[in-house]
Amino acid sequence: MAIQVDVAVLGGGVGGYTAAIRAAQLGKSVALVEADKLGGTCLHKGCIPSKSLLRSAEVYATLLEADTYGITLAEGAVALDFLKVQGRKEATVDQLYKGLQHLMRKNGVQVIQGKGRVIGPSIFSPRSGSLAVELADGEMESVVSANLIIATGSRPRTLPGVTPDGEIIMTSDDALRMEVLPESILIVGGGVIGVEWASMLQDFGVQVTLVESGIRLLPGEDAEVSAELTRLLKRRGVRVLTSVQLITEELSAGSGGVTVPAETSDGKVLLTADKLLLSVGRQANIEGIGLENTDIKTKDGFIRVNEFGQTSEPHIYAIGDVIGGVQLAHAAAHEGLHAADHIAGEKKAATPAHLIPRCIYSRPEIASYGLTEDGARTKGYDVKTGKIPFQAIGKAIVLGETDGFVKVIADRKTNDILGVHMIGAHATDLISEAALAGVLDATPWEVGSMIHPHPTLSEALGEAMLAVDGKAINF
């Protein structure tokens, strides 16, 4: 007998479980089908485990500089036990995983562990959208629903001629499982994932070479932020190479490490390291989920949806990495809420992609909201900017973390905030005020006139807002 529910969710990552909870809150009966573990990539292979490692790296780097804070450690007192670092990561993931299982029970979401596949019309349903689920024991289960939300996520993308073996040539999934740190590593790809791993591994004492095919790191971020991060990574000892084309057909990998020639702006170079980490983006998990049994359309490997998350079959929705766009956990969660609300009859407009806050957890952190300066000018805006370095902020000096700045971009004609870009300590915690200002359609003067407590890092945002009109007080 088939399980019949109002809403079925295929995929239990952040987007999927958020959609399931919201649909249940709205009075819908919900079944969530997940092939592996609840939490998906973010909890088990991405956001949470990588940030746990980044935190350990940050603490280790701080202890190595303890004397700058007036603290003297006995010789040999600071030592890195990477297995314990990994153990802390696993404990963090396990704690959150147990909490997520509790949330499913609390909200009455029926969780089915198995590999789900969309099937066409059947005796149970006159239209496609039902799920055939292969359970762990090999038995089959059917889930019939009035609406289906596909949230199958993504996986690391690879390069032609560079085949990961999980040991010498790795994806980010493989790197999270390392038990021993290499002496050196070549990171291919200077986007968010590559930058975070470069920062982390350098803090752990690994010799890092970071290569990017484009002209700069973090091509989606503001050019000034990219330049500042590049400068700071180089200062810490990371070798950064841009405009690099690997000659992958000549790549050699084995027990002795990795060797690959590359074309750079300075000519041909030979890159060598103990390991190679691929961080060249992610591709959607659309294979093997039964899309061929539907009229769902795809483009460039992603499912096409409208502003409400509906596919070309209106009762089937898709959210998260599987639709491309902003491939961030909080974006997937927002899309999940949006889809569930629409199923319940609400027709709210979706948040434009550029207005979703973006966070990078390198050292220092990077966070942004809205348009870059180049992006704003390309769209025809008459731009004015305000920029405040963290070295002008008392709390940053107290913390000993004065690198970076806050930059605000506004429209000279309307005084609207067009974008906010931060690089510095705790930037990922500071960006939400900027995003709220955008939601409330505040002007730079309104945000700047708010009393920011002293001494806090948030003063940097307030001062940058005032700096847009030349009215900053402390710089």
Short mmCIF file of C-alpha atoms in Angstrom, two decimals:
data_model
loop_
_atom_site.label_atom_id
_atom_site.label_comp_id
_atom_site.label_asym_id
_atom_site.label_seq_id
_atom_site.Cartn_x
_atom_site.Cartn_y
_atom_site.Cartn_z
CA MET A 1 0.00 0.00 0.00
CA ALA A 2 1.42 3.36 -1.00
CA ILE A 3 2.17 6.10 1.54
CA GLN A 4 -0.07 9.06 0.69
CA VAL A 5 0.84 12.59 1.80
CA ASP A 6 0.15 16.17 0.82
CA VAL A 7 3.83 16.96 0.19
CA ALA A 8 6.75 14.67 -0.59
CA VAL A 9 10.32 15.96 -0.43
CA LEU A 10 13.10 14.18 -2.32
CA GLY A 11 16.36 15.03 -0.54
CA GLY A 12 17.03 15.77 3.12
CA GLY A 13 19.61 18.55 2.94
CA VAL A 14 19.08 22.06 4.30
CA GLY A 15 16.63 22.98 1.54
CA GLY A 16 14.70 19.72 1.78
CA TYR A 17 14.31 19.48 5.53
CA THR A 18 13.46 23.20 5.79
CA ALA A 19 10.73 22.80 3.17
CA ALA A 20 9.43 19.72 4.98
CA ILE A 21 9.24 21.49 8.34
CA ARG A 22 7.49 24.55 6.88
CA ALA A 23 4.97 22.40 4.99
CA ALA A 24 4.20 20.50 8.21
CA GLN A 25 3.81 23.79 10.10
CA LEU A 26 1.26 24.80 7.47
CA GLY A 27 -0.82 21.72 8.25
CA LYS A 28 0.35 19.49 5.42
CA SER A 29 1.17 15.80 5.81
CA VAL A 30 4.80 15.38 4.75
CA ALA A 31 7.15 12.54 3.80
CA LEU A 32 10.84 13.20 3.28
CA VAL A 33 12.94 10.70 1.32
CA GLU A 34 16.72 10.73 1.84
CA ALA A 35 19.21 8.21 0.45
CA ASP A 36 21.92 8.91 2.99
CA LYS A 37 21.69 10.99 6.19
CA LEU A 38 19.44 13.90 7.06
CA GLY A 39 21.32 17.16 6.72
CA GLY A 40 22.82 16.46 3.32
CA THR A 41 26.03 18.03 2.07
CA CYS A 42 25.93 21.04 4.39
CA LEU A 43 25.81 19.05 7.61
CA HIS A 44 27.94 16.07 6.64
CA LYS A 45 30.27 17.15 3.79
CA GLY A 46 30.25 20.94 3.64
CA CYS A 47 29.26 23.89 5.79
CA ILE A 48 29.44 22.41 9.27
CA PRO A 49 32.45 20.06 9.11
CA SER A 50 34.55 22.55 7.14
CA LYS A 51 33.75 25.37 9.57
CA SER A 52 34.67 23.13 12.47
CA LEU A 53 38.07 22.56 10.86
CA LEU A 54 38.40 26.28 10.13
CA ARG A 55 37.73 27.06 13.80
CA SER A 56 40.45 24.66 14.94
CA ALA A 57 42.84 26.21 12.41
CA GLU A 58 42.01 29.68 13.69
CA VAL A 59 42.63 28.69 17.32
CA TYR A 60 45.93 27.05 16.39
CA ALA A 61 47.10 30.11 14.45
CA THR A 62 46.12 32.39 17.35
CA LEU A 63 48.06 30.27 19.85
CA LEU A 64 51.15 30.47 17.67
CA GLU A 65 50.91 34.26 18.00
CA ALA A 66 50.10 34.23 21.74
CA ASP A 67 53.10 36.40 22.61
CA THR A 68 51.50 39.33 20.74
CA TYR A 69 48.76 39.23 23.39
CA GLY A 70 51.23 39.17 26.26
CA ILE A 71 50.93 35.41 26.79
CA THR A 72 54.08 33.32 26.89
CA LEU A 73 53.77 29.61 26.22
CA ALA A 74 56.39 27.11 27.25
CA GLU A 75 58.51 25.82 24.38
CA GLY A 76 56.69 22.99 22.65
CA ALA A 77 53.43 23.77 24.45
CA VAL A 78 51.50 24.31 21.20
CA ALA A 79 51.09 21.12 19.20
CA LEU A 80 48.56 20.12 16.56
CA ASP A 81 46.78 16.78 16.95
CA PHE A 82 44.89 16.52 13.69
CA LEU A 83 43.05 13.36 14.70
CA LYS A 84 41.57 15.27 17.65
CA VAL A 85 40.68 18.09 15.27
CA GLN A 86 38.81 15.57 13.15
CA GLY A 87 37.21 14.08 16.26
CA ARG A 88 35.85 17.48 17.29
CA LYS A 89 34.47 17.91 13.77
CA GLU A 90 32.67 14.56 13.94
CA ALA A 91 31.25 15.36 17.39
CA THR A 92 29.92 18.69 16.11
CA VAL A 93 28.25 17.04 13.13
CA ASP A 94 26.79 14.28 15.32
CA GLN A 95 25.28 16.77 17.77
CA LEU A 96 23.56 18.69 14.99
CA TYR A 97 22.44 15.47 13.29
CA LYS A 98 20.70 14.31 16.47
CA GLY A 99 19.04 17.71 16.78
CA LEU A 100 17.79 17.50 13.21
CA GLN A 101 16.28 14.06 13.79
CA HIS A 102 14.44 15.52 16.79
CA LEU A 103 13.07 18.34 14.63
CA MET A 104 11.64 15.83 12.17
CA ARG A 105 9.83 13.99 14.97
CA LYS A 106 8.68 17.23 16.60
CA ASN A 107 7.08 18.45 13.37
CA GLY A 108 5.57 15.13 12.39
CA VAL A 109 7.62 14.70 9.21
CA GLN A 110 7.79 11.07 8.11
CA VAL A 111 11.40 10.31 7.15
CA ILE A 112 12.01 7.47 4.73
CA GLN A 113 15.63 6.40 4.25
CA GLY A 114 16.07 5.11 0.75
CA LYS A 115 16.88 6.04 -2.82
CA GLY A 116 13.90 7.86 -4.32
CA ARG A 117 12.98 8.09 -7.97
CA VAL A 118 10.16 10.04 -9.60
CA ILE A 119 7.76 7.82 -11.52
CA GLY A 120 5.13 8.58 -14.10
CA PRO A 121 1.35 8.19 -13.80
CA SER A 122 0.28 5.02 -12.01
CA ILE A 123 -2.74 3.37 -10.45
CA PHE A 124 -2.11 5.49 -7.38
CA SER A 125 -1.79 8.85 -9.16
CA PRO A 126 -2.96 10.03 -12.61
CA ARG A 127 0.10 12.25 -13.06
CA SER A 128 3.87 12.00 -12.59
CA GLY A 129 5.34 13.04 -9.26
CA SER A 130 4.95 9.93 -7.15
CA LEU A 131 8.13 8.37 -5.78
CA ALA A 132 9.39 4.82 -5.91
CA VAL A 133 11.78 4.36 -3.01
CA GLU A 134 14.35 1.59 -2.75
CA LEU A 135 14.87 0.95 0.95
CA ALA A 136 18.13 -0.16 2.55
CA ASP A 137 16.93 -3.79 2.70
CA GLY A 138 16.13 -3.82 -1.02
CA GLU A 139 12.36 -3.57 -0.54
CA MET A 140 10.40 -0.97 -2.52
CA GLU A 141 8.06 1.65 -1.10
CA SER A 142 5.73 4.02 -2.97
CA VAL A 143 5.06 7.60 -1.91
CA VAL A 144 2.13 9.39 -3.54
CA SER A 145 1.73 13.13 -2.97
CA ALA A 146 -0.24 16.06 -4.25
CA ASN A 147 3.00 18.05 -4.52
CA LEU A 148 6.65 17.03 -4.79
CA ILE A 149 9.71 19.11 -3.90
CA ILE A 150 12.99 17.96 -5.46
CA ALA A 151 15.98 18.91 -3.29
CA THR A 152 18.68 16.46 -4.32
CA GLY A 153 21.56 18.92 -4.02
CA SER A 154 24.93 18.79 -5.73
CA ARG A 155 28.35 17.17 -5.68
CA PRO A 156 31.89 18.41 -6.41
CA ARG A 157 32.61 19.09 -10.06
CA THR A 158 35.76 17.62 -11.59
CA LEU A 159 38.03 18.56 -14.49
CA PRO A 160 38.57 16.54 -17.67
CA GLY A 161 41.80 14.59 -17.25
CA VAL A 162 41.89 15.04 -13.47
CA THR A 163 40.28 12.01 -11.85
CA PRO A 164 39.99 12.09 -8.05
CA ASP A 165 41.26 8.96 -6.28
CA GLY A 166 40.32 10.18 -2.80
CA GLU A 167 43.93 10.15 -1.58
CA ILE A 168 46.33 12.07 -3.82
CA ILE A 169 43.80 13.86 -6.01
CA MET A 170 40.89 14.91 -3.83
CA THR A 171 37.58 16.72 -3.89
CA SER A 172 36.43 18.67 -0.84
CA ASP A 173 34.47 15.56 0.24
CA ASP A 174 37.72 13.58 0.31
CA ALA A 175 39.69 16.34 2.05
CA LEU A 176 37.28 16.35 4.97
CA ARG A 177 38.25 12.74 5.67
CA MET A 178 42.01 13.29 5.79
CA GLU A 179 43.63 11.72 8.85
CA VAL A 180 47.10 13.12 8.21
CA LEU A 181 47.90 16.57 6.87
CA PRO A 182 50.19 16.72 3.83
CA GLU A 183 53.30 18.87 3.83
CA SER A 184 52.14 20.59 0.67
CA ILE A 185 48.97 20.86 -1.41
CA LEU A 186 47.96 22.28 -4.78
CA ILE A 187 44.43 23.72 -4.70
CA VAL A 188 42.83 24.10 -8.13
CA GLY A 189 40.11 26.74 -8.12
CA GLY A 190 40.10 30.12 -6.38
CA GLY A 191 36.40 30.34 -5.60
CA VAL A 192 34.78 30.09 -2.18
CA ILE A 193 35.74 26.47 -1.45
CA GLY A 194 39.31 26.85 -2.68
CA VAL A 195 39.90 30.02 -0.67
CA GLU A 196 38.52 28.51 2.54
CA TRP A 197 40.68 25.40 2.22
CA ALA A 198 43.76 27.46 1.35
CA SER A 199 43.28 29.60 4.44
CA MET A 200 42.59 26.62 6.70
CA LEU A 201 45.46 24.44 5.52
CA GLN A 202 47.95 27.29 5.66
CA ASP A 203 46.93 27.90 9.29
CA PHE A 204 47.55 24.19 9.95
CA GLY A 205 51.09 24.60 8.58
CA VAL A 206 50.64 23.12 5.10
CA GLN A 207 52.49 24.72 2.18
CA VAL A 208 49.66 25.87 -0.09
CA THR A 209 49.65 26.74 -3.78
CA LEU A 210 46.29 28.16 -4.93
CA VAL A 211 45.68 28.41 -8.68
CA GLU A 212 42.76 30.05 -10.46
CA SER A 213 42.03 30.09 -14.20
CA GLY A 214 40.43 33.54 -14.02
CA ILE A 215 42.22 36.83 -13.59
CA ARG A 216 41.52 37.02 -9.86
CA LEU A 217 40.36 35.06 -6.85
CA LEU A 218 36.65 35.14 -5.95
CA PRO A 219 35.44 36.47 -9.32
CA GLY A 220 31.90 36.90 -7.95
CA GLU A 221 32.97 39.27 -5.19
CA ASP A 222 33.92 42.94 -5.30
CA ALA A 223 37.29 43.50 -6.97
CA GLU A 224 38.71 45.36 -3.96
CA VAL A 225 37.77 42.48 -1.65
CA SER A 226 39.43 40.02 -4.02
CA ALA A 227 42.62 42.11 -4.14
CA GLU A 228 42.74 42.45 -0.34
CA LEU A 229 42.27 38.72 0.22
CA THR A 230 44.99 37.92 -2.31
CA ARG A 231 47.38 40.30 -0.56
CA LEU A 232 46.65 38.81 2.86
CA LEU A 233 46.95 35.20 1.71
CA LYS A 234 50.30 35.96 0.08
CA ARG A 235 51.47 37.70 3.25
CA ARG A 236 50.69 34.52 5.18
CA GLY A 237 52.76 32.43 2.77
CA VAL A 238 50.14 31.08 0.34
CA ARG A 239 51.40 30.96 -3.24
CA VAL A 240 48.60 32.47 -5.35
CA LEU A 241 48.63 32.10 -9.13
CA THR A 242 45.87 33.50 -11.36
CA SER A 243 45.23 33.24 -15.12
CA VAL A 244 46.50 29.66 -14.93
CA GLN A 245 45.67 26.89 -17.39
CA LEU A 246 46.67 23.41 -16.23
CA ILE A 247 48.03 21.04 -18.87
CA THR A 248 46.04 18.16 -17.46
CA GLU A 249 47.07 15.61 -20.08
CA GLU A 250 50.59 15.80 -18.62
CA LEU A 251 49.48 15.45 -15.00
CA SER A 252 51.29 12.78 -13.00
CA ALA A 253 50.06 11.47 -9.65
CA GLY A 254 51.31 8.72 -7.41
CA SER A 255 52.84 7.91 -4.05
CA GLY A 256 55.41 10.64 -4.63
CA GLY A 257 52.75 13.31 -5.01
CA VAL A 258 51.34 15.32 -7.89
CA THR A 259 53.13 17.05 -10.75
CA VAL A 260 51.33 19.08 -13.40
CA PRO A 261 52.63 21.69 -15.86
CA ALA A 262 50.65 24.88 -16.31
CA GLU A 263 50.57 27.91 -18.58
CA THR A 264 50.70 31.21 -16.70
CA SER A 265 51.06 34.86 -17.66
CA ASP A 266 54.79 34.45 -16.91
CA GLY A 267 55.16 31.36 -19.07
CA LYS A 268 55.09 27.64 -18.42
CA VAL A 269 55.65 26.43 -14.85
CA LEU A 270 55.75 23.02 -13.21
CA LEU A 271 53.49 22.71 -10.16
CA THR A 272 54.25 20.02 -7.60
CA ALA A 273 52.70 19.06 -4.25
CA ASP A 274 51.98 16.07 -2.05
CA LYS A 275 48.26 16.30 -2.82
CA LEU A 276 45.90 18.09 -5.19
CA LEU A 277 42.50 19.44 -4.14
CA LEU A 278 39.91 20.15 -6.83
CA SER A 279 37.62 23.06 -5.97
CA VAL A 280 36.13 23.98 -9.35
CA GLY A 281 32.48 24.27 -8.42
CA ARG A 282 29.60 21.86 -7.96
CA GLN A 283 27.21 20.06 -10.29
CA ALA A 284 23.57 19.20 -9.66
CA ASN A 285 22.44 15.71 -8.70
CA ILE A 286 19.86 15.20 -11.43
CA GLU A 287 20.88 11.73 -12.60
CA GLY A 288 19.01 8.66 -11.46
CA ILE A 289 16.07 10.51 -9.89
CA GLY A 290 13.55 9.80 -12.64
CA LEU A 291 13.37 13.15 -14.43
CA GLU A 292 12.90 11.24 -17.68
CA ASN A 293 9.50 10.15 -16.36
CA THR A 294 8.35 13.79 -16.21
CA ASP A 295 8.15 16.84 -18.43
CA ILE A 296 10.65 18.68 -16.23
CA LYS A 297 13.10 20.80 -18.25
CA THR A 298 16.80 21.26 -17.47
CA LYS A 299 19.38 23.77 -18.65
CA ASP A 300 23.15 23.49 -18.32
CA GLY A 301 22.72 20.56 -15.96
CA PHE A 302 20.24 22.26 -13.60
CA ILE A 303 16.47 21.97 -13.22
CA ARG A 304 14.60 24.98 -14.58
CA VAL A 305 12.04 26.61 -12.26
CA ASN A 306 9.90 29.72 -12.17
CA GLU A 307 9.92 32.44 -9.48
CA PHE A 308 7.96 30.17 -7.11
CA GLY A 309 10.24 27.15 -7.55
CA GLN A 310 7.83 25.31 -9.85
CA THR A 311 9.17 23.15 -12.65
CA SER A 312 7.40 22.77 -15.99
CA GLU A 313 5.07 20.41 -14.10
CA PRO A 314 3.47 22.92 -11.67
CA HIS A 315 2.87 20.40 -8.87
CA ILE A 316 6.58 19.51 -8.85
CA TYR A 317 8.97 22.03 -7.32
CA ALA A 318 12.78 22.10 -7.18
CA ILE A 319 15.01 24.00 -4.76
CA GLY A 320 18.63 24.37 -3.68
CA ASP A 321 21.78 23.45 -5.57
CA VAL A 322 19.83 21.30 -8.03
CA ILE A 323 18.46 24.49 -9.64
CA GLY A 324 21.81 26.32 -9.71
CA GLY A 325 21.77 30.01 -8.89
CA VAL A 326 23.16 30.88 -5.48
CA GLN A 327 24.52 27.56 -4.22
CA LEU A 328 24.49 28.37 -0.51
CA ALA A 329 22.77 26.53 2.34
CA HIS A 330 20.77 29.54 3.50
CA ALA A 331 19.66 30.19 -0.09
CA ALA A 332 18.40 26.60 -0.33
CA ALA A 333 16.56 26.99 2.99
CA HIS A 334 14.91 30.18 1.77
CA GLU A 335 13.86 28.48 -1.46
CA GLY A 336 12.43 25.61 0.59
CA LEU A 337 10.33 28.01 2.64
CA HIS A 338 9.24 29.80 -0.51
CA ALA A 339 8.12 26.57 -2.21
CA ALA A 340 6.24 25.30 0.85
CA ASP A 341 4.48 28.65 1.26
CA HIS A 342 3.47 28.63 -2.41
CA ILE A 343 2.04 25.11 -2.08
CA ALA A 344 -0.03 26.46 0.82
CA GLY A 345 -1.42 29.24 -1.37
CA GLU A 346 0.94 32.17 -0.72
CA LYS A 347 2.35 33.89 -3.79
CA LYS A 348 5.17 36.03 -2.41
CA ALA A 349 7.84 37.24 -4.80
CA ALA A 350 11.17 35.45 -4.60
CA THR A 351 14.25 37.24 -3.26
CA PRO A 352 16.55 38.27 -6.15
CA ALA A 353 19.77 36.27 -6.17
CA HIS A 354 22.07 39.25 -5.66
CA LEU A 355 20.20 40.20 -2.46
CA ILE A 356 21.04 36.91 -0.73
CA PRO A 357 23.95 37.48 1.71
CA ARG A 358 27.14 35.66 0.74
CA CYS A 359 29.70 34.45 3.29
CA ILE A 360 33.24 33.08 2.99
CA TYR A 361 34.88 31.67 6.11
CA SER A 362 38.53 32.26 5.30
CA ARG A 363 40.83 34.19 7.62
CA PRO A 364 39.89 37.00 7.48
CA GLU A 365 36.24 36.35 6.73
CA ILE A 366 34.41 37.83 3.74
CA ALA A 367 30.73 38.73 3.53
CA SER A 368 28.70 40.63 0.97
CA TYR A 369 25.21 41.71 0.04
CA GLY A 370 23.88 43.24 -3.15
CA LEU A 371 25.84 44.44 -6.17
CA THR A 372 29.59 44.82 -6.50
CA GLU A 373 30.87 48.23 -7.54
CA ASP A 374 31.63 46.99 -11.07
CA GLY A 375 28.24 45.29 -11.22
CA ALA A 376 26.45 48.46 -10.19
CA ARG A 377 28.27 50.55 -12.78
CA THR A 378 27.53 47.96 -15.47
CA LYS A 379 23.83 48.30 -14.65
CA GLY A 380 24.08 52.04 -15.23
CA TYR A 381 24.02 53.33 -11.67
CA ASP A 382 25.79 56.57 -10.75
CA VAL A 383 27.74 55.11 -7.87
CA LYS A 384 29.05 56.62 -4.66
CA THR A 385 30.99 54.61 -2.12
CA GLY A 386 32.11 54.67 1.49
CA LYS A 387 34.98 52.59 2.82
CA ILE A 388 36.29 52.16 6.36
CA PRO A 389 39.34 50.03 7.26
CA PHE A 390 39.10 47.88 10.37
CA GLN A 391 42.34 49.46 11.58
CA ALA A 392 40.23 52.55 12.38
CA ILE A 393 37.93 50.55 14.67
CA GLY A 394 38.80 50.24 18.37
CA LYS A 395 37.42 46.72 18.84
CA ALA A 396 39.45 45.43 15.89
CA ILE A 397 42.61 46.83 17.46
CA VAL A 398 41.68 45.24 20.80
CA LEU A 399 41.18 41.90 19.05
CA GLY A 400 44.45 42.24 17.17
CA GLU A 401 42.58 41.73 13.90
CA THR A 402 42.81 44.95 11.94
CA ASP A 403 43.07 43.59 8.40
CA GLY A 404 40.31 44.36 5.93
CA PHE A 405 37.57 46.92 5.49
CA VAL A 406 33.85 47.57 5.05
CA LYS A 407 32.70 49.06 1.76
CA VAL A 408 29.25 50.48 1.02
CA ILE A 409 27.97 51.17 -2.49
CA ALA A 410 25.02 53.51 -3.01
CA ASP A 411 23.09 55.11 -5.85
CA ARG A 412 23.98 58.82 -6.03
CA LYS A 413 20.58 59.65 -7.53
CA THR A 414 18.23 57.84 -5.13
CA ASN A 415 20.60 57.25 -2.18
CA ASP A 416 19.57 53.56 -2.18
CA ILE A 417 22.06 51.04 -0.81
CA LEU A 418 23.22 48.94 -3.76
CA GLY A 419 25.76 46.70 -2.05
CA VAL A 420 27.82 46.12 1.09
CA HIS A 421 31.14 44.25 1.05
CA MET A 422 33.22 43.25 4.05
CA ILE A 423 36.55 41.56 4.57
CA GLY A 424 37.69 41.29 8.16
CA ALA A 425 37.18 39.62 11.50
CA HIS A 426 33.64 38.28 12.05
CA ALA A 427 32.43 39.74 8.74
CA THR A 428 29.99 36.84 8.34
CA ASP A 429 28.29 37.86 11.59
CA LEU A 430 28.14 41.54 10.61
CA ILE A 431 26.54 41.21 7.17
CA SER A 432 23.01 40.56 8.46
CA GLU A 433 22.56 44.20 9.51
CA ALA A 434 23.40 45.24 5.95
CA ALA A 435 20.94 42.71 4.54
CA LEU A 436 18.21 43.93 6.89
CA ALA A 437 18.88 47.49 5.77
CA GLY A 438 18.30 46.33 2.20
CA VAL A 439 15.05 44.56 3.09
CA LEU A 440 13.82 47.72 4.85
CA ASP A 441 14.98 49.92 1.94
CA ALA A 442 17.11 52.00 4.30
CA THR A 443 19.53 54.66 3.09
CA PRO A 444 23.18 54.84 4.15
CA TRP A 445 22.39 57.87 6.34
CA GLU A 446 19.64 55.95 8.17
CA VAL A 447 21.94 53.03 8.95
CA GLY A 448 24.79 55.34 9.87
CA SER A 449 22.60 57.41 12.20
CA MET A 450 21.71 54.31 14.21
CA ILE A 451 23.74 54.19 17.43
CA HIS A 452 26.27 51.39 17.07
CA PRO A 453 27.63 50.33 20.47
CA HIS A 454 31.28 51.06 21.26
CA PRO A 455 33.61 49.28 21.13
CA THR A 456 32.23 46.77 18.60
CA LEU A 457 33.15 45.69 15.12
CA SER A 458 29.68 46.78 13.99
CA GLU A 459 30.92 50.36 14.18
CA ALA A 460 32.78 49.70 10.93
CA LEU A 461 29.49 49.30 9.09
CA GLY A 462 28.00 52.42 10.66
CA GLU A 463 31.08 54.46 9.78
CA ALA A 464 31.15 53.11 6.21
CA MET A 465 27.52 54.12 5.77
CA LEU A 466 28.37 57.65 6.92
CA ALA A 467 31.48 57.67 4.72
CA VAL A 468 29.28 57.36 1.62
CA ASP A 469 28.46 61.08 2.09
CA GLY A 470 31.82 62.04 3.58
CA LYS A 471 30.51 62.14 7.17
CA ALA A 472 32.49 59.35 8.87
CA ILE A 473 33.68 60.40 12.32
CA ASN A 474 36.60 58.13 13.09
CA PHE A 475 38.32 57.99 9.71
#
